[in-house]
PDB file of C-alpha atoms in Angstrom:
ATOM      1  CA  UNK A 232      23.858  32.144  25.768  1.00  0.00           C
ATOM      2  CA  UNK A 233      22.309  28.702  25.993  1.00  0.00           C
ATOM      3  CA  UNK A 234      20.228  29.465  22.885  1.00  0.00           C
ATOM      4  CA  UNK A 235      23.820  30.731  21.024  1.00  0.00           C
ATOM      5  CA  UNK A 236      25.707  27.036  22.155  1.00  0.00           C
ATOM      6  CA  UNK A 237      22.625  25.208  20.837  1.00  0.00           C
ATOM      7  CA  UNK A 238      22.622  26.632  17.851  1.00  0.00           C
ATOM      8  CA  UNK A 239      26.629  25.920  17.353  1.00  0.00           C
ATOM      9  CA  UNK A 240      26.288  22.428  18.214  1.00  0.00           C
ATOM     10  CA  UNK A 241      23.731  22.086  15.694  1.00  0.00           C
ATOM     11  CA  UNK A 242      25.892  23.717  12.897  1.00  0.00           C
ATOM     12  CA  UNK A 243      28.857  21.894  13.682  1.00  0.00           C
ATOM     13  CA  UNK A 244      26.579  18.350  13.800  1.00  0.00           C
ATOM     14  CA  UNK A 245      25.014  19.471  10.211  1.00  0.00           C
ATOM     15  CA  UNK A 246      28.187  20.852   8.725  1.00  0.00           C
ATOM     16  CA  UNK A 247      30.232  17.248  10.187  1.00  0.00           C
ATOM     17  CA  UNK A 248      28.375  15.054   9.098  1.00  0.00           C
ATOM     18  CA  UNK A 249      25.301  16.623   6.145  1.00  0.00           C
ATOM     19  CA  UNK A 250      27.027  15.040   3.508  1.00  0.00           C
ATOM     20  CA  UNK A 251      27.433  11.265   5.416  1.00  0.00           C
ATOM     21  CA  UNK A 252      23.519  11.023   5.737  1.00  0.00           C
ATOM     22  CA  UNK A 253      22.536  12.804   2.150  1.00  0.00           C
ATOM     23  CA  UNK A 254      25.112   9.630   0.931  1.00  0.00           C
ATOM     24  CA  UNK A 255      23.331   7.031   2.650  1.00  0.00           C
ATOM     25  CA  UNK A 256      19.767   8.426   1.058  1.00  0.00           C
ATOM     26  CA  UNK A 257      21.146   9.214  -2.435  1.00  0.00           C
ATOM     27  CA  UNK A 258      21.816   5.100  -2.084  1.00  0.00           C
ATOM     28  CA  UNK A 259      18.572   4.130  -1.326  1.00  0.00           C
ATOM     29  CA  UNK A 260      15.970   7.352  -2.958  1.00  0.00           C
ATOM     30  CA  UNK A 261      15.514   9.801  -5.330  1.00  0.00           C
ATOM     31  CA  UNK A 262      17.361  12.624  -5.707  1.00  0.00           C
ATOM     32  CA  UNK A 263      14.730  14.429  -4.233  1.00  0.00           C
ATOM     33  CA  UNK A 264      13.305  12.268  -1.728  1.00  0.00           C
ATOM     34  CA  UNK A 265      17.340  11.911  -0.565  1.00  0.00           C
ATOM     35  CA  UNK A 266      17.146  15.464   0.174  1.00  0.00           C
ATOM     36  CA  UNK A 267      14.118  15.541   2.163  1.00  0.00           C
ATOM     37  CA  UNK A 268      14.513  12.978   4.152  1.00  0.00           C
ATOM     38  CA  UNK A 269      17.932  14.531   4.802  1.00  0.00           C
ATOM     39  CA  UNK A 270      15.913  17.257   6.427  1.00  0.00           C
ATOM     40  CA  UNK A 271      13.864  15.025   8.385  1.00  0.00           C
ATOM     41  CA  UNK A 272      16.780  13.290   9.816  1.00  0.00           C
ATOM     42  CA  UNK A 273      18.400  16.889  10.776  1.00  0.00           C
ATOM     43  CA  UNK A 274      15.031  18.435  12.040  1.00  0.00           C
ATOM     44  CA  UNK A 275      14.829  15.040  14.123  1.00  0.00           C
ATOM     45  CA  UNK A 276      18.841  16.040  15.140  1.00  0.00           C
ATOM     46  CA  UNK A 277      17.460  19.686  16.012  1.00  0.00           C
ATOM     47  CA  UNK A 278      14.771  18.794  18.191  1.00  0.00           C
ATOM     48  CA  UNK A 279      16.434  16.132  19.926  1.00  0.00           C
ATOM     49  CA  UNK A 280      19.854  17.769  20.316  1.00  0.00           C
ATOM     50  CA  UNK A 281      20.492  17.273  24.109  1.00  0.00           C
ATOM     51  CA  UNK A 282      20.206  13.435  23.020  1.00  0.00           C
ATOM     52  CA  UNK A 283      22.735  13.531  20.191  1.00  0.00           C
ATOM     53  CA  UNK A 284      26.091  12.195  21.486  1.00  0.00           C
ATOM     54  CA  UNK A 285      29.194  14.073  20.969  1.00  0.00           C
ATOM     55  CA  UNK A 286      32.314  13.291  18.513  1.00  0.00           C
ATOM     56  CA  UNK A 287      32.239  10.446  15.936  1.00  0.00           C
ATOM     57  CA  UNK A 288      28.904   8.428  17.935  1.00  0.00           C
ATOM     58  CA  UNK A 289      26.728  11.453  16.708  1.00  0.00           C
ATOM     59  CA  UNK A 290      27.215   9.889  13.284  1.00  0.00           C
ATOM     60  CA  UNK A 291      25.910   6.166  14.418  1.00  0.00           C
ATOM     61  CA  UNK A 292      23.077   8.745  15.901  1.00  0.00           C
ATOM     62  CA  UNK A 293      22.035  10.151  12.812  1.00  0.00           C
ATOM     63  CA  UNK A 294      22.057   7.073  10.937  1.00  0.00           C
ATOM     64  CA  UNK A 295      19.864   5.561  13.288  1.00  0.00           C
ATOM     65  CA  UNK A 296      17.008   8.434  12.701  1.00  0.00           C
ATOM     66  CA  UNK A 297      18.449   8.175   9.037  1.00  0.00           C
ATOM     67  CA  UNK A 298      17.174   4.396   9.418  1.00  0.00           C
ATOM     68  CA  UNK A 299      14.028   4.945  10.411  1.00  0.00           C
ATOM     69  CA  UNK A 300      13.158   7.758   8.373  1.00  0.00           C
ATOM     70  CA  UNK A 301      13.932   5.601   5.566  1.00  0.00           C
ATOM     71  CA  UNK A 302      11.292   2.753   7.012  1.00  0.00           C
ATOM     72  CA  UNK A 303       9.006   5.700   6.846  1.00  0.00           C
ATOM     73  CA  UNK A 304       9.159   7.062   3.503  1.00  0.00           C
ATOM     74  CA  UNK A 305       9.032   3.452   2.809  1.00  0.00           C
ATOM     75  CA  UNK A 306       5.681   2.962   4.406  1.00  0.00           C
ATOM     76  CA  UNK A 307       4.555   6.076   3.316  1.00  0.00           C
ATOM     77  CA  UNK A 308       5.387   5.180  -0.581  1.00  0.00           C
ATOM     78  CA  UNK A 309       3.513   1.603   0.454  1.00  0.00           C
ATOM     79  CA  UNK A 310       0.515   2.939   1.223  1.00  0.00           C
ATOM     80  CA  UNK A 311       0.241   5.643  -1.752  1.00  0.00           C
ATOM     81  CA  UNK A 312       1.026   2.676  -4.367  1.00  0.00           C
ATOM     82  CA  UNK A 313      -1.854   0.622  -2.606  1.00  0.00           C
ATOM     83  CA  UNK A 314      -3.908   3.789  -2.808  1.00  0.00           C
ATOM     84  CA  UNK A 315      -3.510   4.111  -6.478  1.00  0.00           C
ATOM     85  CA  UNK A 316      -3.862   0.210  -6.244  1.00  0.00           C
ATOM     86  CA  UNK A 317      -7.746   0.715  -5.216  1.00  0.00           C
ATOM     87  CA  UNK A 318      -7.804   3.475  -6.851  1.00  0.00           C
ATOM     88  CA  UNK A 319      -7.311   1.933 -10.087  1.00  0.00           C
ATOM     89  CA  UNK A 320      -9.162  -1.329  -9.907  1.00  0.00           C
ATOM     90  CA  UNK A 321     -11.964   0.774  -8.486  1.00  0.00           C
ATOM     91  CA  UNK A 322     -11.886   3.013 -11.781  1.00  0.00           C
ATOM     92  CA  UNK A 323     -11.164  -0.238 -14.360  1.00  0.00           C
ATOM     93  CA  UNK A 324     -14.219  -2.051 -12.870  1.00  0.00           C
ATOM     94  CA  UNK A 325     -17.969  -0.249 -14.162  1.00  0.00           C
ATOM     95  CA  UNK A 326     -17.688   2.002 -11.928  1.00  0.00           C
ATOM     96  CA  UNK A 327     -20.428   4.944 -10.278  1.00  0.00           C
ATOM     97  CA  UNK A 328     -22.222   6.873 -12.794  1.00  0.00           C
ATOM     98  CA  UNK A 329     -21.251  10.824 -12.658  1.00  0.00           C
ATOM     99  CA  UNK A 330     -23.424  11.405  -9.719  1.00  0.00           C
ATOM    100  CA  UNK A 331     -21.771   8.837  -7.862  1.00  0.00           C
ATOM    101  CA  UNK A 332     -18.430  10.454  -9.052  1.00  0.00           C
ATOM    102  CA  UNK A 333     -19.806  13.907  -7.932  1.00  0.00           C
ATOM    103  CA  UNK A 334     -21.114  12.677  -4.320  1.00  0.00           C
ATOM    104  CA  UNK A 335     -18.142  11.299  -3.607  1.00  0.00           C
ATOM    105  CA  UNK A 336     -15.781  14.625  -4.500  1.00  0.00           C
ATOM    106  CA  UNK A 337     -18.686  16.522  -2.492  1.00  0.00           C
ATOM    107  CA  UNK A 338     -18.131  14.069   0.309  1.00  0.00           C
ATOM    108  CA  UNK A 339     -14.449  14.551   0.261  1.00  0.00           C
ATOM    109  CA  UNK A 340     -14.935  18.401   0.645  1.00  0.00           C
ATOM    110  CA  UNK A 341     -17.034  18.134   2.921  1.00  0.00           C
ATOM    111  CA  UNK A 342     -14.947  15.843   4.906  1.00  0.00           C
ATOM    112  CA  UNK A 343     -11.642  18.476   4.094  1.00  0.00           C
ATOM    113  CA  UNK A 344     -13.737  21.674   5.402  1.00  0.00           C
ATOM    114  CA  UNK A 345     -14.492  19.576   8.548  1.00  0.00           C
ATOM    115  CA  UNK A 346     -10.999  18.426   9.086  1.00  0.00           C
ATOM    116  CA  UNK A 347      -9.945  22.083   9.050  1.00  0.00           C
ATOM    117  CA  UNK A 348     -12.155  23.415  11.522  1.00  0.00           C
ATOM    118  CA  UNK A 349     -11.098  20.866  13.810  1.00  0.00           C
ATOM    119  CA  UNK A 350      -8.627  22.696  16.501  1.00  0.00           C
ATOM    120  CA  UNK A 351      -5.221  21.326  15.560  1.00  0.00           C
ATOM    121  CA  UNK A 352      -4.235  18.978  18.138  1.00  0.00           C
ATOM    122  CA  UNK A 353      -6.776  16.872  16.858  1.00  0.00           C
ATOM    123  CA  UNK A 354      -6.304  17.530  13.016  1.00  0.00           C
ATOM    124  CA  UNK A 355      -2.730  16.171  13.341  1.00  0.00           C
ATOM    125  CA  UNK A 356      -4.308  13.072  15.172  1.00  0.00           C
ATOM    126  CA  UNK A 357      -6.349  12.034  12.850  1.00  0.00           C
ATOM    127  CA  UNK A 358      -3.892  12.530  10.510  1.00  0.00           C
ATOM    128  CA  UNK A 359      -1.333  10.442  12.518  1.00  0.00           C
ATOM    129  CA  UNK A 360      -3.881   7.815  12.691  1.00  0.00           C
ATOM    130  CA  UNK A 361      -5.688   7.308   9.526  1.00  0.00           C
ATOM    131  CA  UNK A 362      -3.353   8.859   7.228  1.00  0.00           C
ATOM    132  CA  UNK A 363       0.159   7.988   8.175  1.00  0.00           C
ATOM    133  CA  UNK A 364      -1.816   4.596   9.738  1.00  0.00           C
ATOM    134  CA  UNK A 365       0.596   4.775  12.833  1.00  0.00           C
ATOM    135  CA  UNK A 366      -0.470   2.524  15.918  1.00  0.00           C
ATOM    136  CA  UNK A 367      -1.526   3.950  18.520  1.00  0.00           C
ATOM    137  CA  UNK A 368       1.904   3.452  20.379  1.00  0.00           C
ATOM    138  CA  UNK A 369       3.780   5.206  18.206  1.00  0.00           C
ATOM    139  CA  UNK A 370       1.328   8.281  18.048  1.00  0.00           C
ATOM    140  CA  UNK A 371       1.799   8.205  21.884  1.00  0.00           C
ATOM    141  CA  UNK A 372       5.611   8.337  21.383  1.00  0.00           C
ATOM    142  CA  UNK A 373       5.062  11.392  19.207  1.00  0.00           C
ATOM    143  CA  UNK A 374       2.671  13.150  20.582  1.00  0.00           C
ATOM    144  CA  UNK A 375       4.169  12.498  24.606  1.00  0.00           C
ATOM    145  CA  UNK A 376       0.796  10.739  25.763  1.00  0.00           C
ATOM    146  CA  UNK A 377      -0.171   7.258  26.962  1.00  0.00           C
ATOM    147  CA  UNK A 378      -1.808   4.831  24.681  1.00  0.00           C
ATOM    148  CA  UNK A 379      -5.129   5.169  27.097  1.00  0.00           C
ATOM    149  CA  UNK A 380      -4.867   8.949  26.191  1.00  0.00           C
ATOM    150  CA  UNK A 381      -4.122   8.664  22.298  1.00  0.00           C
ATOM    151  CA  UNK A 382      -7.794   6.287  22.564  1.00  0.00           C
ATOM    152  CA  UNK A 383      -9.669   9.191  24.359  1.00  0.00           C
ATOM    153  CA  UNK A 384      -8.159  11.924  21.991  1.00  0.00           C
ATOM    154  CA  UNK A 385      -9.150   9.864  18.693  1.00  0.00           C
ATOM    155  CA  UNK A 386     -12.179   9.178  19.947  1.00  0.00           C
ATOM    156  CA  UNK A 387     -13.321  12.926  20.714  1.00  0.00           C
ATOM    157  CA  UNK A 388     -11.531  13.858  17.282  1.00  0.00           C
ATOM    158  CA  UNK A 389     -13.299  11.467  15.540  1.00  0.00           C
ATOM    159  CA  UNK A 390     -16.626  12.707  17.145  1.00  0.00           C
ATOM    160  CA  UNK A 391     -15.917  16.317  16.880  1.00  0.00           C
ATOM    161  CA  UNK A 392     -14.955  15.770  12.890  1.00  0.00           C
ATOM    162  CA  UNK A 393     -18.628  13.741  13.029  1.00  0.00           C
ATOM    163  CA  UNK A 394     -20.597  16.350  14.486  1.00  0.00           C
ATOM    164  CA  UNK A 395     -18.699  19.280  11.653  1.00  0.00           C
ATOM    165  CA  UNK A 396     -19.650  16.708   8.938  1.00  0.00           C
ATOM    166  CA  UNK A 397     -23.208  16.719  10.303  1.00  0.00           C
ATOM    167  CA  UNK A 398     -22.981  20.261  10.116  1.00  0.00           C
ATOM    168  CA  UNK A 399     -21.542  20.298   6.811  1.00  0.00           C
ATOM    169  CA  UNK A 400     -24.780  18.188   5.719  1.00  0.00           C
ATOM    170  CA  UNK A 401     -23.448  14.667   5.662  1.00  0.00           C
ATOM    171  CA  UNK A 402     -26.142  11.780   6.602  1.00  0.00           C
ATOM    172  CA  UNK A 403     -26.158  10.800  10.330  1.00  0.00           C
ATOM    173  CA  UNK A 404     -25.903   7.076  10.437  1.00  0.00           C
ATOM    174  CA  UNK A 405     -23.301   7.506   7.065  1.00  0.00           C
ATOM    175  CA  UNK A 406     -20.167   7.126   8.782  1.00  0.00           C
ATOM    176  CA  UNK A 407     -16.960   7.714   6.326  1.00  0.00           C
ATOM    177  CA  UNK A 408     -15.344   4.219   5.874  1.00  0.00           C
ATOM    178  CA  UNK A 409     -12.221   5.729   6.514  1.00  0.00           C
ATOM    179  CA  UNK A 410     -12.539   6.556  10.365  1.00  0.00           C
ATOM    180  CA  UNK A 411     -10.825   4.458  12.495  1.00  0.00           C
ATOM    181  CA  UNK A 412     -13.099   2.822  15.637  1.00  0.00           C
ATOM    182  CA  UNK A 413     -16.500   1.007  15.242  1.00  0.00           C
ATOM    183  CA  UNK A 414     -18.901   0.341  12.319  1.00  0.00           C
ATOM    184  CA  UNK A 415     -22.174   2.016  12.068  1.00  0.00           C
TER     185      UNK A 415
END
């Protein structure tokens, strides 16, 4: 029964008010970026539903996960444009030779066939951290966990995805610049 009510609250939330929050992203996104992060805010609205408030407040609700989905995809479109940033002035400068360009895809293999043999607690860590470049606060939001505990988790990630790469062939002492924690 409880599972039946949840699951009409949630269709009467998305059917009130689906068309209010796709508005506000058409304003601001893409056509296609609008819907997604229309689905965001309404998986957000799902898995937070006991938090929602009833009648007209739920919309002030949404728009406030609308809000910060939006800072987000913002972020998120940041850090791809200064990816391609690097990216480019690292291909207009003379760059590596073809080896260089071959060690490097090699490297990033490697580095993908490590990630994914990492249990996935700590796959989605890493990829909180270094990816997504969340502080460590926020991951500890997410993920339920104290800041102390997101630090121990990263940590042993980061060592466990060491020790596959060192399996995988990669050069002790060659630590991928893209790790977060100290220098080797």
């Amino acid at each position: 029964m409880v599972e039946a009510a949840t699951a009409i609250r949630f269709r009467k939330l998305y059917d009130q008010h689906h068309r209010a929050v796709l508005a506000y992203f058409l304003r601001r996104l893409d056509s296609d970026a609008a819907y997604e992060a229309t689905e965001d805010v309404f998986l957000v609205a799902w898995r937070r539903l006991d938090t929602v408030p009833d009648g007209e407040r739920a919309l002030a609700w949404l728009y406030s996960v609308a809000r910060r989905v939006l800072a987000n995809h913002r972020r998120s479109r940041a850090r791809r444009r200064r990816l391609w940033n690097r990216l480019a002035d690292e291909t207009a400068t003379v760059g590596p030779g073809p080896e260089a360009v071959v060690v490097r895809r090699e490297e990033h293999e490697e580095l993908l066939t490590a990630l994914a043999r990492l249990p996935d607690k700590d796959q989605e860590l890493l990829r909180l951290a270094v990816w997504e470049e969340l502080p460590h606060a926020d991951i500890g939001d997410l993920l339920g966990c104290s800041v102390g505990a997101v630090d121990v988790r990263l940590h042993r990630a980061v060592r466990r995805l060491e020790k596959g790469l060192r399996q995988a062939g990669h050069r002790p002492g060659r630590r991928p610049a893209f790790l977060p924690g100290e220098e080797s």
